[in-house]
XYZ file of N, CA and C in Angstrom:
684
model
N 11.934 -16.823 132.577
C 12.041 -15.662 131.696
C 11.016 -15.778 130.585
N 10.365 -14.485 130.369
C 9.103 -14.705 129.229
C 9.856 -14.418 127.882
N 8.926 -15.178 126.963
C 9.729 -14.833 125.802
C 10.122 -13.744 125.152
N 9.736 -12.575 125.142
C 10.124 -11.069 124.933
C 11.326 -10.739 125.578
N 11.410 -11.370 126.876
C 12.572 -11.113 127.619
C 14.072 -11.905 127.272
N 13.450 -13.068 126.576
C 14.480 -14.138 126.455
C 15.235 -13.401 125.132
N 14.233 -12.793 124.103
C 14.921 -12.559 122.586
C 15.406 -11.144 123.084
N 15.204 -10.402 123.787
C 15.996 -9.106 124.194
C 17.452 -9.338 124.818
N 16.865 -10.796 125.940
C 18.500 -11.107 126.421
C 19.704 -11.509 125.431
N 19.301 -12.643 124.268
C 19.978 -13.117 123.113
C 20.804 -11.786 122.205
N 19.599 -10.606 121.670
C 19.992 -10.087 120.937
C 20.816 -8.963 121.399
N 21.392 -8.940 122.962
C 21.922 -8.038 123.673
C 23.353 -8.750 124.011
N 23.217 -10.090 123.987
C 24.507 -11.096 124.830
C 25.774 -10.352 124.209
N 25.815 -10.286 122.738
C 26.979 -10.050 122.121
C 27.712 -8.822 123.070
N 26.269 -8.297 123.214
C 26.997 -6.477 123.407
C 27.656 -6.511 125.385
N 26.772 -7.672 126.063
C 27.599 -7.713 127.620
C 29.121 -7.525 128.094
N 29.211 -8.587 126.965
C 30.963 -9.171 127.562
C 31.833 -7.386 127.758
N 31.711 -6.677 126.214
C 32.415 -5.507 125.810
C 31.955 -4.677 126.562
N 30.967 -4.831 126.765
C 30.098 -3.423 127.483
C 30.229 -3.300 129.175
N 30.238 -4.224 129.290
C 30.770 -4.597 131.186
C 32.060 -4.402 131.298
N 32.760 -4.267 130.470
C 34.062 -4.194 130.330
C 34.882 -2.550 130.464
N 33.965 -2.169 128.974
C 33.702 -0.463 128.675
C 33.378 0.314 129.964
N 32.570 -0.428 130.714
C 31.572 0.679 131.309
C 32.390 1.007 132.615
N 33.590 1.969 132.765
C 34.344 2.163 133.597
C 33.472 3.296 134.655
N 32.184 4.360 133.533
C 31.306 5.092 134.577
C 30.410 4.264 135.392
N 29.740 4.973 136.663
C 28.929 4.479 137.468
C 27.793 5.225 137.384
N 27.006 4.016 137.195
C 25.805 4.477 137.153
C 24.911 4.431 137.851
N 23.907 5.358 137.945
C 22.915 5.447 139.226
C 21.863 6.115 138.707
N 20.783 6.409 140.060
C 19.913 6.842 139.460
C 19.762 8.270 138.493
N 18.817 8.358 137.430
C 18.908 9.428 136.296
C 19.555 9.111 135.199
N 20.684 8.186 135.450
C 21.488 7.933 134.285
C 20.733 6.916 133.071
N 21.003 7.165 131.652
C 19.808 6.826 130.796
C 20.802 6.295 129.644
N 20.202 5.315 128.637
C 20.874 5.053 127.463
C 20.862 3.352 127.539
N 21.680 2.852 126.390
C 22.320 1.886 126.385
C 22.529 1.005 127.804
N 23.344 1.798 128.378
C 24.460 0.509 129.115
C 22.974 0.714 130.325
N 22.605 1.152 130.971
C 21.119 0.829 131.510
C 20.448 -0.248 130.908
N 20.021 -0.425 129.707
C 18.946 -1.118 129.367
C 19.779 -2.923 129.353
N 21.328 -2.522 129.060
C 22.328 -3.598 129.465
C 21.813 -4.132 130.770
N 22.276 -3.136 131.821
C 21.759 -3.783 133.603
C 20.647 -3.810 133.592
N 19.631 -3.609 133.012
C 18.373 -3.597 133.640
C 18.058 -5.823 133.075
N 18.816 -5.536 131.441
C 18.954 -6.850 131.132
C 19.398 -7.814 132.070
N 20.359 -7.601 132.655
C 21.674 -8.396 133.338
C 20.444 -8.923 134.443
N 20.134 -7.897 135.060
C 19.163 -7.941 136.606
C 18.175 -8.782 136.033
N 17.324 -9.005 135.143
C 15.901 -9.597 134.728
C 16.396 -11.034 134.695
N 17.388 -11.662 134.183
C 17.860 -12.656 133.610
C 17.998 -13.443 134.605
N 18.184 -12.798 136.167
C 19.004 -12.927 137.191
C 17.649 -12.798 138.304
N 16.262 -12.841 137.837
C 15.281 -12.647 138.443
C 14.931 -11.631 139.149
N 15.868 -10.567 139.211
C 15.778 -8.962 139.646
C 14.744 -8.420 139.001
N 13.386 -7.757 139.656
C 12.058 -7.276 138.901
C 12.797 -5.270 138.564
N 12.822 -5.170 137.422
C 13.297 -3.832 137.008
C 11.955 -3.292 136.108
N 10.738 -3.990 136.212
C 9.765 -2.938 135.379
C 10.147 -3.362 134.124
N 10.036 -2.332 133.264
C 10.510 -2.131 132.015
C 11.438 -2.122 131.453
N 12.525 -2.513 130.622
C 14.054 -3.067 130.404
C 13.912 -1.504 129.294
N 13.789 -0.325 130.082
C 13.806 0.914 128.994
C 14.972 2.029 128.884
N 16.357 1.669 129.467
C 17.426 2.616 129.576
C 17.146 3.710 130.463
N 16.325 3.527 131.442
C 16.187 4.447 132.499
C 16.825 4.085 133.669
N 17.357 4.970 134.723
C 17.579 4.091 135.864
C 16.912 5.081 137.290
N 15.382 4.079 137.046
C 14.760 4.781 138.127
C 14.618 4.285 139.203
N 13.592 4.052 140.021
C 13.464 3.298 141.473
C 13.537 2.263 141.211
N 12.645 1.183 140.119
C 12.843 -0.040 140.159
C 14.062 -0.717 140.283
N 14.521 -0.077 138.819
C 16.407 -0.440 138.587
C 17.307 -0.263 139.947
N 16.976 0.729 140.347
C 17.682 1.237 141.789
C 17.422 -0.106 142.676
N 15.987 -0.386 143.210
C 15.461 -1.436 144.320
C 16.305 -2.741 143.927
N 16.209 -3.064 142.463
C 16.792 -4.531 141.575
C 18.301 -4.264 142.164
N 19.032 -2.866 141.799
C 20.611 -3.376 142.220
C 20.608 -3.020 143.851
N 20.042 -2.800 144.575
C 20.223 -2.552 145.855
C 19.995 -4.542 146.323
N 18.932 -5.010 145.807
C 18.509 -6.533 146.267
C 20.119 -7.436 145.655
N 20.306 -7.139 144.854
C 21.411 -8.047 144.063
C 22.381 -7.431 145.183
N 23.174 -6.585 145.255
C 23.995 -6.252 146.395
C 24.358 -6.639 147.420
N 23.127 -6.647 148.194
C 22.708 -7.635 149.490
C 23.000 -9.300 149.387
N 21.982 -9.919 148.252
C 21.949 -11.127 148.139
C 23.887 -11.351 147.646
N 24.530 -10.838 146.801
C 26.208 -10.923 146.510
C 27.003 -10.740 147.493
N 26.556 -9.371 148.674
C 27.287 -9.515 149.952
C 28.352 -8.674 149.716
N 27.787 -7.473 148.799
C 28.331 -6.352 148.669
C 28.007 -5.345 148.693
N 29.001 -4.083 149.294
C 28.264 -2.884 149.413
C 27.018 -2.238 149.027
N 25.895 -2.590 150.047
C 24.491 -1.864 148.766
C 24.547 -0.484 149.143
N 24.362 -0.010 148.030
C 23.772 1.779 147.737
C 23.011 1.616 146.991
N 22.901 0.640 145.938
C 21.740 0.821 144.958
C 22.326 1.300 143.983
N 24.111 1.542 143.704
C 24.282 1.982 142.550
C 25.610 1.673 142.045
N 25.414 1.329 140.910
C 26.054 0.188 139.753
C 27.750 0.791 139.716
N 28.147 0.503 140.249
C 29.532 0.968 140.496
C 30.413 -0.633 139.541
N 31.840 0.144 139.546
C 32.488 -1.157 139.512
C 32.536 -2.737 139.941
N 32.123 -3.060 140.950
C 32.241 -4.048 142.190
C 30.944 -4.519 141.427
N 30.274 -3.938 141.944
C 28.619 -4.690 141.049
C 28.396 -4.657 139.942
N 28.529 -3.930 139.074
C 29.342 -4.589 137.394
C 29.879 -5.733 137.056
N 31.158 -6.113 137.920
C 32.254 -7.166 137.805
C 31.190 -8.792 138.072
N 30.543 -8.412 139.048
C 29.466 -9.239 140.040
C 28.676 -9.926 139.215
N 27.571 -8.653 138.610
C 26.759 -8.866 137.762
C 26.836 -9.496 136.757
N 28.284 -9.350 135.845
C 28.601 -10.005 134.702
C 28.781 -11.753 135.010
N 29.795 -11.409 135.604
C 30.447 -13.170 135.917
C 28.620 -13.912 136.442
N 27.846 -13.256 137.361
C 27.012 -14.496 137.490
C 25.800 -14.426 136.219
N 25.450 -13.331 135.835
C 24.473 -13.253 134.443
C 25.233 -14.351 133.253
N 26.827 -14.269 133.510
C 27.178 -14.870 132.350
C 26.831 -16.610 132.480
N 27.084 -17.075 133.775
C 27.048 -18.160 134.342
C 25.684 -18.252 134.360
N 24.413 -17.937 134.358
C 23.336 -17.996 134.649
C 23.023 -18.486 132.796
N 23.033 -17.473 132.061
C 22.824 -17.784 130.541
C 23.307 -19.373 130.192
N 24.705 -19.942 130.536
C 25.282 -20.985 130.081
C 24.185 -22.246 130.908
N 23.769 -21.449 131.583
C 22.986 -23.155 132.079
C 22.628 -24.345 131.002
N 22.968 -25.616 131.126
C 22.644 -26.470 130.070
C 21.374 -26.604 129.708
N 21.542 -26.710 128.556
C 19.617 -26.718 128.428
C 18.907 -27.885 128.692
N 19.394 -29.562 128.487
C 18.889 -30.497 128.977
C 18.348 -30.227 130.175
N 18.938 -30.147 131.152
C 18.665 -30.109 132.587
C 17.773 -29.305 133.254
N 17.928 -27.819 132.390
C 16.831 -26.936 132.341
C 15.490 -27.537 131.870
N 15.368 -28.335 130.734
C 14.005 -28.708 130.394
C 13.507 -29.888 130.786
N 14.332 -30.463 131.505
C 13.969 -31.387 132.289
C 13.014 -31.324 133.848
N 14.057 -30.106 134.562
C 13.180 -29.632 135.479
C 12.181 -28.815 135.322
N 11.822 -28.113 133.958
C 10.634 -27.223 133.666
C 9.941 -28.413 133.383
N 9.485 -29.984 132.744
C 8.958 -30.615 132.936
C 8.273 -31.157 133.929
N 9.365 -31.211 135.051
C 8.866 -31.721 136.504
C 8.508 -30.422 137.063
N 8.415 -28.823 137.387
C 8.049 -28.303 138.017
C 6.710 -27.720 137.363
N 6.193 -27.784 135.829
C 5.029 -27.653 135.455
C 4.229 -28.374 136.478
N 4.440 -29.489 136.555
C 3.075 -30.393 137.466
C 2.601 -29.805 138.871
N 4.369 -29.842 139.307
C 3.993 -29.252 140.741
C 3.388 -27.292 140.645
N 3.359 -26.935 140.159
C 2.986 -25.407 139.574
C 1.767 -25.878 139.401
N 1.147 -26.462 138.402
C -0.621 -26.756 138.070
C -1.057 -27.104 138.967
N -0.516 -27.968 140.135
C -1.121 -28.384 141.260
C -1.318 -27.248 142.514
N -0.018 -26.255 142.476
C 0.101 -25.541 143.392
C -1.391 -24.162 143.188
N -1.439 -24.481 142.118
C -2.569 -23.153 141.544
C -3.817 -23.535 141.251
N -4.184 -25.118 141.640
C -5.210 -25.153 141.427
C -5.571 -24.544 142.704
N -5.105 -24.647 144.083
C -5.437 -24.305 144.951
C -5.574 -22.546 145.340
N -5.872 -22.029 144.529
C -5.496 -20.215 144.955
C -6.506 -19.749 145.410
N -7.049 -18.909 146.125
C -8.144 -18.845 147.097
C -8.438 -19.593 148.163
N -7.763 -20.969 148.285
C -8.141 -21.774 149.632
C -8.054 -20.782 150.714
N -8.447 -20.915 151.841
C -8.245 -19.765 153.162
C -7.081 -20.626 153.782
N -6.355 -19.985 154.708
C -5.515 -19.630 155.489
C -6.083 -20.789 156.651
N -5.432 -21.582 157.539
C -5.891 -22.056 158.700
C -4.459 -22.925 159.243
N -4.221 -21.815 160.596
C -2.851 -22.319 161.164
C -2.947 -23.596 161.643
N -1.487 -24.543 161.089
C -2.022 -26.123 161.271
C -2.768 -26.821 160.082
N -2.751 -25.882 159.066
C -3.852 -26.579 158.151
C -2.800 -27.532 156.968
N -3.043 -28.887 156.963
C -2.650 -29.613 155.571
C -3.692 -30.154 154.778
N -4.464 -29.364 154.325
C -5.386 -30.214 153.528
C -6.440 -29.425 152.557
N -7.072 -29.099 151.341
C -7.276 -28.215 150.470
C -8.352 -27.987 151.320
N -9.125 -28.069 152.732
C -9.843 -27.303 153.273
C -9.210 -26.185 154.212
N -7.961 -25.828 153.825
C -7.357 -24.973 154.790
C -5.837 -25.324 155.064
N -5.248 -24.370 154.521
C -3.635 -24.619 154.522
C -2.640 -23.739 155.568
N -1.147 -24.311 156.140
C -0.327 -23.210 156.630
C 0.074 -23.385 155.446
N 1.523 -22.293 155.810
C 2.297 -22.679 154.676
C 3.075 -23.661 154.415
N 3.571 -24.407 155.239
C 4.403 -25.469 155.263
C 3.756 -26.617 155.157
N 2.487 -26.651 155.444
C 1.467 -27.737 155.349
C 1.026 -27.628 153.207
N 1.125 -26.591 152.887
C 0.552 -25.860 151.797
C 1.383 -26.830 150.713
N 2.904 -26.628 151.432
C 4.322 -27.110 150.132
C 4.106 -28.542 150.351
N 4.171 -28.905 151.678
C 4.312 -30.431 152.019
C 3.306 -31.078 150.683
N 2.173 -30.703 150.937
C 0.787 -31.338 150.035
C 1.257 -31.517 148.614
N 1.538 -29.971 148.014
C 1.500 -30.098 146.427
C 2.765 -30.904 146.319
N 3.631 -31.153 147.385
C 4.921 -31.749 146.562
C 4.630 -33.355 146.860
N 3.736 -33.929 147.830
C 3.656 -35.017 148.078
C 2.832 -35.571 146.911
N 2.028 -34.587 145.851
C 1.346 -35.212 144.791
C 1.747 -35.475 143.823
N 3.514 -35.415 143.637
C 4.608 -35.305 142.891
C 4.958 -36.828 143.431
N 4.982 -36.850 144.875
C 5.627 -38.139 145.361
C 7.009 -37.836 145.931
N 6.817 -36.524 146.168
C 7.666 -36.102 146.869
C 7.871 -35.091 148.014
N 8.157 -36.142 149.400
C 8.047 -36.090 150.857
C 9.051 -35.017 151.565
N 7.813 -34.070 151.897
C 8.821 -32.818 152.444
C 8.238 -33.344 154.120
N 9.344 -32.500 155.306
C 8.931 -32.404 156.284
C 7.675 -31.557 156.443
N 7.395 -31.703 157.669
C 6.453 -30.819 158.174
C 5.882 -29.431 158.375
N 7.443 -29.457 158.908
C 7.702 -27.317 159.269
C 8.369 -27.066 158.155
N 8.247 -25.621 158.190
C 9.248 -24.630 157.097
C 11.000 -24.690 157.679
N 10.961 -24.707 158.907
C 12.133 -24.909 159.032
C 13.017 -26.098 158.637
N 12.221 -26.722 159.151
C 12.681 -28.344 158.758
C 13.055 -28.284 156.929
N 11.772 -27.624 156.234
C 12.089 -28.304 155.067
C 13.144 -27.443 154.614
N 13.730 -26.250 155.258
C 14.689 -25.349 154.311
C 16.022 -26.165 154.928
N 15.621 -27.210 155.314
C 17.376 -27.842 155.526
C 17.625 -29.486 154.468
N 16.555 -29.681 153.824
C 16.355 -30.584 152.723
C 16.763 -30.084 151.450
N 17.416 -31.366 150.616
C 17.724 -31.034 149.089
C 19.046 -30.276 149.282
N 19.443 -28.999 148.232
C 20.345 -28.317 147.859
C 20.293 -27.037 147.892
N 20.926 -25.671 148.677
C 20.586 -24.685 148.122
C 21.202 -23.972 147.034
N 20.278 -23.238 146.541
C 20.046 -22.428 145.217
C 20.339 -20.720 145.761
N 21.186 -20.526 144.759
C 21.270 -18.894 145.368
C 20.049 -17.763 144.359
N 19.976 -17.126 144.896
C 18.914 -16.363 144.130
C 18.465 -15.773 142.821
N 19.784 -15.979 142.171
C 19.906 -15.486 140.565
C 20.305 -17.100 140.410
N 19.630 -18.111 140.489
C 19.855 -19.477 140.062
C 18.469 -19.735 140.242
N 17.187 -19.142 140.985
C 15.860 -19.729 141.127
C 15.479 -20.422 139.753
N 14.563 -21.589 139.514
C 13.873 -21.564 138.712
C 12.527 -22.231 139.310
N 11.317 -22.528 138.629
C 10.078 -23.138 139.117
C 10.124 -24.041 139.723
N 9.951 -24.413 141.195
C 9.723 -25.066 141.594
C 10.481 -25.107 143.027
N 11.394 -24.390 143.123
C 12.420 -24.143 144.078
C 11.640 -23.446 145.593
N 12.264 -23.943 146.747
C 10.972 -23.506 147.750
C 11.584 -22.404 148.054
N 11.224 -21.031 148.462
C 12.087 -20.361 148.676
C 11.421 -20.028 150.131
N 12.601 -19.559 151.039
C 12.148 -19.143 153.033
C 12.419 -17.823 153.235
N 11.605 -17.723 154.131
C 11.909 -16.211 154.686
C 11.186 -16.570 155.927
N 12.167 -15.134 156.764
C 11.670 -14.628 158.108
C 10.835 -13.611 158.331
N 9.776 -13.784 158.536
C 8.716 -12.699 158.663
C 8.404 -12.152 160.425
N 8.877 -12.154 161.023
C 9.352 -11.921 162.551
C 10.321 -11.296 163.143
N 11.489 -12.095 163.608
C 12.986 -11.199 163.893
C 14.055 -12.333 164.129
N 14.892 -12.232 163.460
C 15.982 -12.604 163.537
C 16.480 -13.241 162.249
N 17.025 -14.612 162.749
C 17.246 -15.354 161.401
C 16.772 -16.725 160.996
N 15.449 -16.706 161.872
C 14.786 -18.262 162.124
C 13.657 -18.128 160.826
N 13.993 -19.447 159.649
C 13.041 -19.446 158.935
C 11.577 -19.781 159.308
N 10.544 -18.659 159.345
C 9.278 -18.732 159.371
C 7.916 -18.917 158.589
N 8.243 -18.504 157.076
C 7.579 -18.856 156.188
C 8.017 -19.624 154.662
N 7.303 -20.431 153.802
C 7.734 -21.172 152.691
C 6.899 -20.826 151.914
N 7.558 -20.539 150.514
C 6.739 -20.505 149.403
C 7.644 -21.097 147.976
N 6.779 -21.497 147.243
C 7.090 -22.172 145.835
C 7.171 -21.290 144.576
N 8.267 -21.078 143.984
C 8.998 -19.931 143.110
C 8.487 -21.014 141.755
N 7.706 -19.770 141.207
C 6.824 -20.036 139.916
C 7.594 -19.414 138.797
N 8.744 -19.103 138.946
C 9.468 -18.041 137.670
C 8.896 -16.184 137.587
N 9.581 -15.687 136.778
C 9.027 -14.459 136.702
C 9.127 -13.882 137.901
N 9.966 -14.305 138.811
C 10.038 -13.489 140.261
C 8.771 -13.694 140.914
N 8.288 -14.386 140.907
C 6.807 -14.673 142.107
C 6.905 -15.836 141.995
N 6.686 -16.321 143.193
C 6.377 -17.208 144.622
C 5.072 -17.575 144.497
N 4.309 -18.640 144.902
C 3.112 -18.861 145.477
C 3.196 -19.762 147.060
N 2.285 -19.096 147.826
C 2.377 -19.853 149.375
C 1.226 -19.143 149.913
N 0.976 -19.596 151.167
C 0.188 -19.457 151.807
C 0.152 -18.639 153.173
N -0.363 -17.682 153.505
C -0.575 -16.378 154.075
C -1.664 -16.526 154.702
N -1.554 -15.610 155.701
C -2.990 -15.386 156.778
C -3.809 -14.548 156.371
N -3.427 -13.101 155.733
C -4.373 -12.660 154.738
C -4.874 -12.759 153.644
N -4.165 -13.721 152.765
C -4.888 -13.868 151.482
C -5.331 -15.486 151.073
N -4.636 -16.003 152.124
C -5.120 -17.565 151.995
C -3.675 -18.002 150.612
N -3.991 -18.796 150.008
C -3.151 -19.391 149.003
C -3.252 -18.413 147.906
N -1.968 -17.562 147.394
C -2.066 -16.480 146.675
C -0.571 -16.084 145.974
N -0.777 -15.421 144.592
C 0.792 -15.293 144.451
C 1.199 -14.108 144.694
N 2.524 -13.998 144.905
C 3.424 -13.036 145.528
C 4.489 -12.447 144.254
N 5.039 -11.226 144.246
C 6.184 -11.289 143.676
C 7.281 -10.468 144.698
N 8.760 -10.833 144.905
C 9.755 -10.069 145.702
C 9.294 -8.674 145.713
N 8.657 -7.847 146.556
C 8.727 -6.406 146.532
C 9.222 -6.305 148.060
N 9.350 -5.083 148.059
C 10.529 -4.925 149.427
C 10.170 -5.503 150.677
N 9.024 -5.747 150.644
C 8.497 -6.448 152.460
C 9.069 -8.111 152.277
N 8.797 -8.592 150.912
C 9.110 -9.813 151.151
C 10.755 -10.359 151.105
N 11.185 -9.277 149.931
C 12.745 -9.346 150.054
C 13.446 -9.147 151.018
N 13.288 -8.241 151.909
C 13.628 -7.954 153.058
C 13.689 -9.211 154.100
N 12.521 -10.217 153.991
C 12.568 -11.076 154.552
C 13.050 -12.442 154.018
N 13.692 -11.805 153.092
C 13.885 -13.485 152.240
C 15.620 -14.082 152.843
N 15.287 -15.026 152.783
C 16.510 -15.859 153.556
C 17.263 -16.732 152.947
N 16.492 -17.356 151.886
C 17.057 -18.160 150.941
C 16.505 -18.978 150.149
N 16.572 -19.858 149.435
C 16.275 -21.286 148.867
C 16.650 -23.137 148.280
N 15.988 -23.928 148.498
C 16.373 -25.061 148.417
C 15.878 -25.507 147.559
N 16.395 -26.477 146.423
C 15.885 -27.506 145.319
C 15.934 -29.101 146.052
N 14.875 -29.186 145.885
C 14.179 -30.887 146.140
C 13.831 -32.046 145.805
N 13.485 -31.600 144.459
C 14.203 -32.636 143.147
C 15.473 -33.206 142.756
């Protein structure tokens, strides 16, 4: 979370608890004010990309609660009803309390692996590739995390069954996150969650490049694991 975002979340906390509470209407798209700029809060905090935190509730806000829906495993429409209210609160609230030791502990250790992961941006693409003359993706994570000293498998599949998983409004830097870019439910691609809702990994069209969740990749997203 950037800092603009962090002092908007603080100076709003008071008003959640009452206001999630209050907010017996449903809201959807068109609807404007206050308790919007509340969810649009709730969703950002929670790594949901909503644009602008401006009391509107347009496509973005819409796309943010349609993804949260899915990932909770509740009815998506895309619109903020009771059920996803109740949802939203309990894990935004749980998300805020994170301890802060532990938090700045792993923003310590995932700075390194992040500077390392970006020195590489522009490398090209080369299936089979582990080495800064040409990366897959799984070859891509293996590398920057082995310069940490820390030994991932080979494949993407392999490595999304290592460490712990992380549910999606719990990401922070450094976390690998998988997706299926094909059909079914077989993890096919890996990338390394830099905060701010973008990923960096490695792709056939852009070579080593960052990403943020927009609907092609969410669509394919499957999950994530912590490895530290």
């Amino acid at each position: 979370m950037n800092k603009g975002l962090l002092v908007m979340a603080l100076v709003i906390a008071g008003m959640i608890g009452s206001a999630s509470v209050a907010q017996a209407s449903t809201l959807t798209t068109g609807s404007t004010g206050t308790k919007i700029r509340i969810l649009q809060s709730e969703l950002q905090t929670l790594n949901y990309s909503v644009g602008s935190v401006d009391g509107i509730y347009g496509n973005k806000t819409k796309a943010a609660v349609h993804n949260f829906q899915r990932h909770a495993h509740l009815r998506v429409d895309g619109i903020d009803g009771p059920q996803t209210q109740k949802a939203l609160y309990k894990l935004s609230k749980s998300h805020r309390s994170y301890k802060s030791h532990k938090s700045q502990s792993l923003h310590r250790n995932s700075t390194q692996i992040i500077r390392t992961a970006e020195t590489f941006l522009g490398v090209p693409y080369v299936w089979g590739g582990t080495t800064p003359a040409g990366f897959d993706c799984s070859g891509f994570t293996r590398y920057v995390f082995a310069r940490q000293g820390i030994k991932l498998p080979r494949l993407s599949v392999s490595q999304s069954r290592v460490g712990t998983p992380v549910a999606f409004y719990n990401l922070i830097p450094n976390d690998l996150v998988f997706f299926n870019l094909e059909s079914g439910t077989r993890v096919s691609h890996v990338g390394i969650y830099i905060g701010n809702g973008k990923f960096i990994s490695a792709t056939c069209h852009k070579g080593i490049a960052i990403y943020g969740f927009s609907p092609y990749w969410a669509k394919g997203y499957l999950g994530a694991r912590r490895v530290y």
